[in-house]
Short mmCIF file of C-alpha atoms in Angstrom, two decimals:
data_model
loop_
_atom_site.label_atom_id
_atom_site.label_comp_id
_atom_site.label_asym_id
_atom_site.label_seq_id
_atom_site.Cartn_x
_atom_site.Cartn_y
_atom_site.Cartn_z
CA UNK A 1 -0.17 0.04 0.11
CA UNK A 2 1.18 3.57 -0.94
CA UNK A 3 1.87 5.82 1.98
CA UNK A 4 0.47 9.44 1.89
CA UNK A 5 3.25 12.14 1.32
CA UNK A 6 5.05 12.96 4.52
CA UNK A 7 4.21 16.18 5.90
CA UNK A 8 6.46 19.24 4.49
CA UNK A 9 9.23 20.89 6.67
CA UNK A 10 10.81 24.42 6.77
CA UNK A 11 14.36 24.61 4.42
CA UNK A 12 17.23 25.85 4.55
CA UNK A 13 19.47 26.69 1.62
CA UNK A 14 20.25 24.42 -0.70
CA UNK A 15 24.21 23.78 -0.39
CA UNK A 16 25.53 20.63 -2.99
CA UNK A 17 28.46 20.92 -4.49
CA UNK A 18 28.41 20.75 -8.32
CA UNK A 19 25.09 21.89 -8.24
CA UNK A 20 23.63 23.59 -11.35
CA UNK A 21 20.57 25.34 -9.92
CA UNK A 22 17.50 25.93 -11.99
CA UNK A 23 15.38 29.03 -11.27
CA UNK A 24 11.77 28.36 -12.00
CA UNK A 25 10.52 29.93 -14.91
CA UNK A 26 7.27 32.25 -14.83
CA UNK A 27 4.33 30.13 -15.93
CA UNK A 28 2.01 32.95 -17.11
CA UNK A 29 3.32 32.53 -20.68
CA UNK A 30 3.08 28.52 -20.69
CA UNK A 31 -0.26 28.11 -19.14
CA UNK A 32 -3.58 29.31 -19.46
CA UNK A 33 -4.61 28.48 -15.92
CA UNK A 34 -4.21 32.10 -14.60
CA UNK A 35 -3.44 32.66 -11.02
CA UNK A 36 -4.03 29.01 -10.14
CA UNK A 37 -1.07 27.63 -12.81
CA UNK A 38 1.64 27.19 -9.80
CA UNK A 39 -0.59 24.55 -7.93
CA UNK A 40 -0.86 22.54 -11.55
CA UNK A 41 -3.80 21.35 -13.55
CA UNK A 42 -5.49 18.67 -11.75
CA UNK A 43 -4.00 19.12 -8.39
CA UNK A 44 -6.06 18.19 -5.55
CA UNK A 45 -8.37 21.17 -3.82
CA UNK A 46 -6.08 23.01 -1.00
CA UNK A 47 -3.16 21.50 -2.20
CA UNK A 48 0.03 23.87 -2.30
CA UNK A 49 2.73 23.54 -4.55
CA UNK A 50 4.77 26.82 -3.89
CA UNK A 51 7.71 26.57 -2.14
CA UNK A 52 8.47 23.10 -3.42
CA UNK A 53 11.99 22.56 -3.77
CA UNK A 54 13.42 18.89 -5.54
CA UNK A 55 16.82 17.68 -6.48
CA UNK A 56 18.13 15.45 -9.45
CA UNK A 57 20.87 13.78 -9.14
CA UNK A 58 22.26 11.57 -11.54
CA UNK A 59 25.80 9.67 -12.40
CA UNK A 60 25.81 11.55 -15.99
CA UNK A 61 29.05 13.44 -16.59
CA UNK A 62 29.69 16.61 -17.23
CA UNK A 63 29.04 17.80 -21.13
CA UNK A 64 27.28 15.02 -21.94
CA UNK A 65 24.32 15.71 -24.59
CA UNK A 66 22.59 12.69 -23.19
CA UNK A 67 22.16 14.17 -19.74
CA UNK A 68 21.69 17.91 -20.90
CA UNK A 69 18.63 16.28 -22.46
CA UNK A 70 17.71 14.34 -19.16
CA UNK A 71 17.95 17.95 -17.61
CA UNK A 72 15.48 20.09 -20.44
CA UNK A 73 12.81 17.37 -19.81
CA UNK A 74 13.10 17.94 -15.62
CA UNK A 75 13.65 21.68 -15.83
CA UNK A 76 10.48 21.88 -18.10
CA UNK A 77 8.45 20.14 -16.07
CA UNK A 78 9.84 22.12 -12.98
CA UNK A 79 8.70 25.15 -14.87
CA UNK A 80 5.04 23.86 -15.61
CA UNK A 81 4.65 22.76 -12.12
CA UNK A 82 6.12 26.02 -10.48
CA UNK A 83 8.86 24.08 -8.27
CA UNK A 84 12.24 24.77 -7.44
CA UNK A 85 14.60 22.20 -9.23
CA UNK A 86 17.88 21.62 -8.42
CA UNK A 87 20.12 19.11 -11.19
CA UNK A 88 23.46 17.64 -9.76
CA UNK A 89 25.60 15.33 -11.43
CA UNK A 90 28.47 13.07 -10.21
CA UNK A 91 29.77 10.00 -12.41
CA UNK A 92 31.54 8.77 -9.48
CA UNK A 93 29.28 6.92 -7.07
CA UNK A 94 30.67 7.89 -4.10
CA UNK A 95 30.61 11.33 -5.07
CA UNK A 96 26.60 11.02 -6.33
CA UNK A 97 26.05 9.11 -2.55
CA UNK A 98 27.50 12.06 -1.41
CA UNK A 99 25.02 14.97 -3.35
CA UNK A 100 22.32 12.76 -1.86
CA UNK A 101 23.26 12.88 1.63
CA UNK A 102 23.52 16.55 1.17
CA UNK A 103 20.13 17.33 -0.46
CA UNK A 104 18.83 15.36 2.51
CA UNK A 105 20.43 17.56 4.99
CA UNK A 106 19.20 20.42 2.86
CA UNK A 107 15.43 18.55 3.36
CA UNK A 108 14.09 19.02 -0.01
CA UNK A 109 10.36 17.90 -0.58
CA UNK A 110 11.60 15.27 -3.06
CA UNK A 111 14.79 13.40 -4.75
CA UNK A 112 15.00 12.14 -8.09
CA UNK A 113 18.16 9.27 -8.63
CA UNK A 114 19.77 7.50 -11.26
CA UNK A 115 20.74 4.01 -9.75
CA UNK A 116 23.71 3.18 -12.29
CA UNK A 117 25.68 1.67 -9.03
CA UNK A 118 23.18 0.40 -6.90
CA UNK A 119 25.19 -0.94 -4.21
CA UNK A 120 26.90 2.53 -3.90
CA UNK A 121 22.99 4.15 -3.84
CA UNK A 122 21.34 2.12 -1.22
CA UNK A 123 22.09 3.87 2.01
CA UNK A 124 21.92 6.97 1.03
CA UNK A 125 18.50 6.41 -0.60
CA UNK A 126 17.49 4.53 2.66
CA UNK A 127 18.59 7.93 4.73
CA UNK A 128 16.25 10.12 2.55
CA UNK A 129 13.39 7.46 2.71
CA UNK A 130 13.82 7.65 6.88
CA UNK A 131 13.80 11.27 6.52
CA UNK A 132 10.38 11.29 4.93
CA UNK A 133 12.03 12.30 1.55
CA UNK A 134 10.24 10.93 -1.63
CA UNK A 135 12.46 9.01 -4.07
CA UNK A 136 12.13 8.61 -7.34
CA UNK A 137 14.32 6.57 -9.74
CA UNK A 138 15.20 7.28 -13.61
CA UNK A 139 17.28 5.67 -16.25
CA UNK A 140 19.29 3.42 -14.39
CA UNK A 141 18.45 0.88 -11.71
CA UNK A 142 15.33 -0.83 -13.10
CA UNK A 143 16.07 -4.35 -11.03
CA UNK A 144 16.98 -2.11 -7.88
CA UNK A 145 14.62 0.51 -7.55
CA UNK A 146 11.72 -1.82 -5.74
CA UNK A 147 13.95 -3.44 -3.62
CA UNK A 148 15.50 0.15 -2.42
CA UNK A 149 12.18 1.50 -1.83
CA UNK A 150 11.63 4.15 -4.60
CA UNK A 151 8.44 5.37 -5.07
CA UNK A 152 8.82 5.05 -8.65
CA UNK A 153 11.12 4.50 -11.89
CA UNK A 154 11.16 5.95 -15.09
CA UNK A 155 13.26 4.58 -17.98
CA UNK A 156 14.06 1.88 -20.56
CA UNK A 157 14.22 -2.12 -19.58
CA UNK A 158 17.92 -2.43 -20.92
CA UNK A 159 17.38 -6.31 -21.28
CA UNK A 160 14.45 -5.87 -23.40
CA UNK A 161 15.97 -3.06 -25.33
CA UNK A 162 18.75 -5.24 -25.93
CA UNK A 163 17.16 -8.29 -26.67
CA UNK A 164 15.33 -6.19 -29.80
CA UNK A 165 18.53 -5.05 -30.95
CA UNK A 166 19.57 -8.28 -31.40
CA UNK A 167 16.31 -9.45 -33.44
CA UNK A 168 16.80 -6.22 -35.81
CA UNK A 169 20.57 -7.59 -36.20
CA UNK A 170 19.24 -10.77 -37.18
CA UNK A 171 17.15 -9.35 -39.86
CA UNK A 172 19.91 -7.47 -41.01
CA UNK A 173 21.76 -11.04 -41.50
CA UNK A 174 24.89 -10.07 -38.94
CA UNK A 175 27.22 -12.34 -37.58
CA UNK A 176 29.21 -10.79 -35.29
CA UNK A 177 28.62 -8.18 -32.98
CA UNK A 178 31.27 -6.30 -30.77
CA UNK A 179 28.85 -4.10 -28.09
CA UNK A 180 31.14 -1.51 -26.89
CA UNK A 181 30.66 -0.88 -23.07
CA UNK A 182 31.55 2.66 -22.31
CA UNK A 183 31.40 2.53 -18.46
CA UNK A 184 32.51 -0.69 -16.53
CA UNK A 185 30.33 -1.51 -13.94
CA UNK A 186 27.43 0.24 -15.25
CA UNK A 187 24.61 -2.28 -14.68
CA UNK A 188 22.27 -0.70 -17.35
CA UNK A 189 25.00 -0.74 -20.04
CA UNK A 190 25.79 -4.31 -19.26
CA UNK A 191 22.55 -5.30 -19.60
CA UNK A 192 21.89 -3.85 -22.89
CA UNK A 193 24.80 -6.16 -24.19
CA UNK A 194 23.08 -8.83 -22.48
CA UNK A 195 19.88 -8.46 -23.96
CA UNK A 196 21.87 -8.32 -27.59
CA UNK A 197 23.40 -11.94 -26.26
CA UNK A 198 20.20 -13.11 -25.57
CA UNK A 199 18.69 -12.86 -29.16
CA UNK A 200 21.55 -12.36 -31.38
CA UNK A 201 21.99 -15.61 -33.34
CA UNK A 202 25.51 -15.11 -34.11
CA UNK A 203 28.32 -14.32 -31.74
CA UNK A 204 28.28 -10.96 -29.03
CA UNK A 205 31.38 -9.85 -27.79
CA UNK A 206 32.07 -7.35 -25.21
CA UNK A 207 34.64 -4.71 -25.65
CA UNK A 208 35.28 -2.01 -22.72
CA UNK A 209 36.39 1.38 -23.22
CA UNK A 210 37.07 4.60 -21.43
CA UNK A 211 34.16 6.64 -22.49
CA UNK A 212 35.79 10.04 -21.29
CA UNK A 213 38.71 9.41 -23.42
CA UNK A 214 37.75 9.69 -27.00
CA UNK A 215 40.95 9.45 -28.16
CA UNK A 216 41.20 5.85 -26.11
CA UNK A 217 37.98 4.72 -27.54
CA UNK A 218 39.17 5.06 -31.40
CA UNK A 219 42.19 3.36 -30.38
CA UNK A 220 40.87 0.15 -29.02
CA UNK A 221 37.94 -0.10 -31.31
CA UNK A 222 40.39 0.53 -34.37
CA UNK A 223 42.71 -2.20 -33.06
CA UNK A 224 39.66 -4.58 -32.16
CA UNK A 225 38.61 -4.19 -35.60
CA UNK A 226 42.22 -4.33 -37.63
CA UNK A 227 42.31 -7.80 -35.48
CA UNK A 228 39.23 -9.48 -36.38
CA UNK A 229 37.54 -8.88 -40.06
CA UNK A 230 34.67 -10.99 -39.11
CA UNK A 231 33.14 -8.50 -37.07
CA UNK A 232 30.43 -7.27 -39.36
CA UNK A 233 28.54 -5.38 -36.36
CA UNK A 234 29.52 -2.44 -33.96
CA UNK A 235 26.67 -1.93 -31.41
CA UNK A 236 27.33 1.38 -29.15
CA UNK A 237 25.68 2.36 -26.33
CA UNK A 238 25.53 6.33 -26.68
CA UNK A 239 25.32 8.56 -29.73
CA UNK A 240 28.31 9.94 -29.68
CA UNK A 241 30.22 6.39 -29.11
CA UNK A 242 28.51 5.20 -32.60
CA UNK A 243 29.76 8.39 -34.37
CA UNK A 244 33.43 7.47 -32.83
CA UNK A 245 32.68 3.99 -34.29
CA UNK A 246 32.18 5.19 -37.56
CA UNK A 247 35.75 6.48 -37.82
CA UNK A 248 37.35 3.58 -36.24
CA UNK A 249 35.52 1.39 -38.77
CA UNK A 250 36.82 3.58 -41.67
CA UNK A 251 40.52 3.54 -39.46
CA UNK A 252 40.58 0.01 -39.58
CA UNK A 253 39.38 -0.58 -43.51
CA UNK A 254 36.43 -2.60 -41.78
CA UNK A 255 32.98 -3.78 -43.57
CA UNK A 256 31.34 -3.40 -40.00
CA UNK A 257 28.13 -1.49 -40.07
CA UNK A 258 27.50 1.01 -36.91
CA UNK A 259 24.15 0.91 -34.64
CA UNK A 260 23.87 2.44 -31.39
CA UNK A 261 21.50 3.10 -27.90
CA UNK A 262 20.21 6.98 -28.01
CA UNK A 263 19.87 9.62 -30.27
CA UNK A 264 21.57 13.25 -30.81
CA UNK A 265 21.59 15.89 -33.77
CA UNK A 266 24.64 14.58 -34.86
CA UNK A 267 23.47 11.04 -34.38
CA UNK A 268 20.47 11.97 -36.66
CA UNK A 269 22.25 13.27 -39.29
CA UNK A 270 24.54 10.12 -39.34
CA UNK A 271 21.10 8.19 -39.61
CA UNK A 272 19.85 10.43 -42.68
CA UNK A 273 23.29 10.05 -43.89
CA UNK A 274 23.57 5.80 -43.52
CA UNK A 275 26.42 5.92 -41.90
CA UNK A 276 24.95 4.67 -38.66
CA UNK A 277 21.90 2.06 -39.45
CA UNK A 278 19.54 2.95 -36.50
CA UNK A 279 19.40 4.08 -32.68
CA UNK A 280 17.42 3.34 -30.09
CA UNK A 281 15.72 5.79 -28.00
CA UNK A 282 14.76 5.67 -24.81
CA UNK A 283 13.81 9.33 -24.47
CA UNK A 284 16.20 11.19 -21.83
CA UNK A 285 13.94 14.22 -22.11
CA UNK A 286 10.58 12.30 -21.06
CA UNK A 287 12.38 10.10 -18.62
CA UNK A 288 13.48 13.77 -16.68
CA UNK A 289 10.23 15.21 -17.06
CA UNK A 290 8.42 12.30 -15.27
CA UNK A 291 10.56 11.86 -12.89
CA UNK A 292 10.15 15.54 -11.84
CA UNK A 293 6.29 15.54 -12.44
CA UNK A 294 5.98 12.51 -10.43
CA UNK A 295 6.91 14.16 -7.45
CA UNK A 296 5.11 17.17 -7.59
CA UNK A 297 1.89 14.97 -8.32
CA UNK A 298 3.10 12.90 -5.12
CA UNK A 299 3.69 15.82 -3.00
CA UNK A 300 0.36 17.61 -4.28
CA UNK A 301 -2.16 14.85 -4.97
CA UNK A 302 -0.58 11.32 -3.41
CA UNK A 303 -0.58 9.96 -6.95
CA UNK A 304 2.27 7.45 -7.35
CA UNK A 305 2.54 5.99 -11.30
CA UNK A 306 2.73 2.62 -11.90
CA UNK A 307 1.13 2.13 -8.54
CA UNK A 308 4.74 1.61 -6.88
CA UNK A 309 4.66 -2.03 -8.29
CA UNK A 310 5.91 -1.35 -12.46
CA UNK A 311 8.14 0.79 -13.66
CA UNK A 312 6.81 3.31 -16.48
CA UNK A 313 8.93 2.60 -19.72
CA UNK A 314 10.22 5.21 -21.81
CA UNK A 315 11.49 2.91 -24.77
CA UNK A 316 12.60 1.52 -26.53
CA UNK A 317 11.89 3.05 -29.66
CA UNK A 318 13.88 2.57 -32.94
CA UNK A 319 14.65 5.45 -35.47
CA UNK A 320 15.95 4.25 -38.79
CA UNK A 321 16.31 6.11 -41.80
CA UNK A 322 12.76 5.63 -42.79
CA UNK A 323 11.01 7.53 -39.81
CA UNK A 324 13.93 9.70 -38.93
CA UNK A 325 12.48 12.75 -40.20
CA UNK A 326 9.69 12.84 -37.65
CA UNK A 327 12.53 13.19 -34.85
CA UNK A 328 14.80 15.50 -36.65
CA UNK A 329 13.27 18.85 -35.36
CA UNK A 330 13.44 17.49 -31.78
CA UNK A 331 16.52 16.38 -31.58
CA UNK A 332 18.29 19.53 -33.42
CA UNK A 333 16.38 21.32 -30.47
CA UNK A 334 17.81 19.26 -28.00
CA UNK A 335 14.91 17.45 -27.03
CA UNK A 336 15.16 13.60 -28.55
#
């Protein structure tokens, strides 16, 4: 049974290292709700959203285009709901855990968090729950969110997505897939490759690269493709790495094709040009939007998406040369 939202408590100012504060936008130009727009359409009578403060804390790296899309979605929901949102990220699991603890200490009204390294987040999530702060998950941790007591989860089932990629590659008559993992130990990335292996009829080989070093990524991929001419498909787990893989294929003189998870504007152009076969879109903007909006709905109306027992899936959706035009303008705007 879902418990009602805990009572709100007074706050002191949020002091979290590496945070990017998001000032709430004026809603007059975004809604026709007049003076009541800050409480949100459909909010319970008497529910007061004014002064609500949420923190979104992810494992994303600085300047990553994927996480900028998550952030844009979160900001859009915060503006609509009239809440203050603080966005923070740290790719180091200990650093991410510290940011969650500091947000707890500042008594925010809700926390949205990724569980790329679930073990590292277990204690801070438990501390948030003990403090009466609702926590929702997004993007990573679909197998851990319920056991850690999160209210809701928004993201893609990576095993299902990977399995869909494996089936697609079967249809494309691929025989030897190189699955490129750009962050060792990230459960979501490992699940993607495991999903590919589950359904793909040929050989699936994982190769590990340091995703924060593009030159190292190119060096590893080029060397592996030169070593084995039988590799005919490279599957990357992030849009920017697909573009790196295209260069590596050329440098190695390989006949391999490239497909990827995730999307950005440059990747859309590559699909249009035919240098990348397809992308699996998990809709990061939607993940950020739903995570923030869900906290607002819980605080103002006691709603829990999925009833607290089922994740809310945002993917997978395939973007190919035949349908890429329908998402191109959104990708150019940084929301797909």
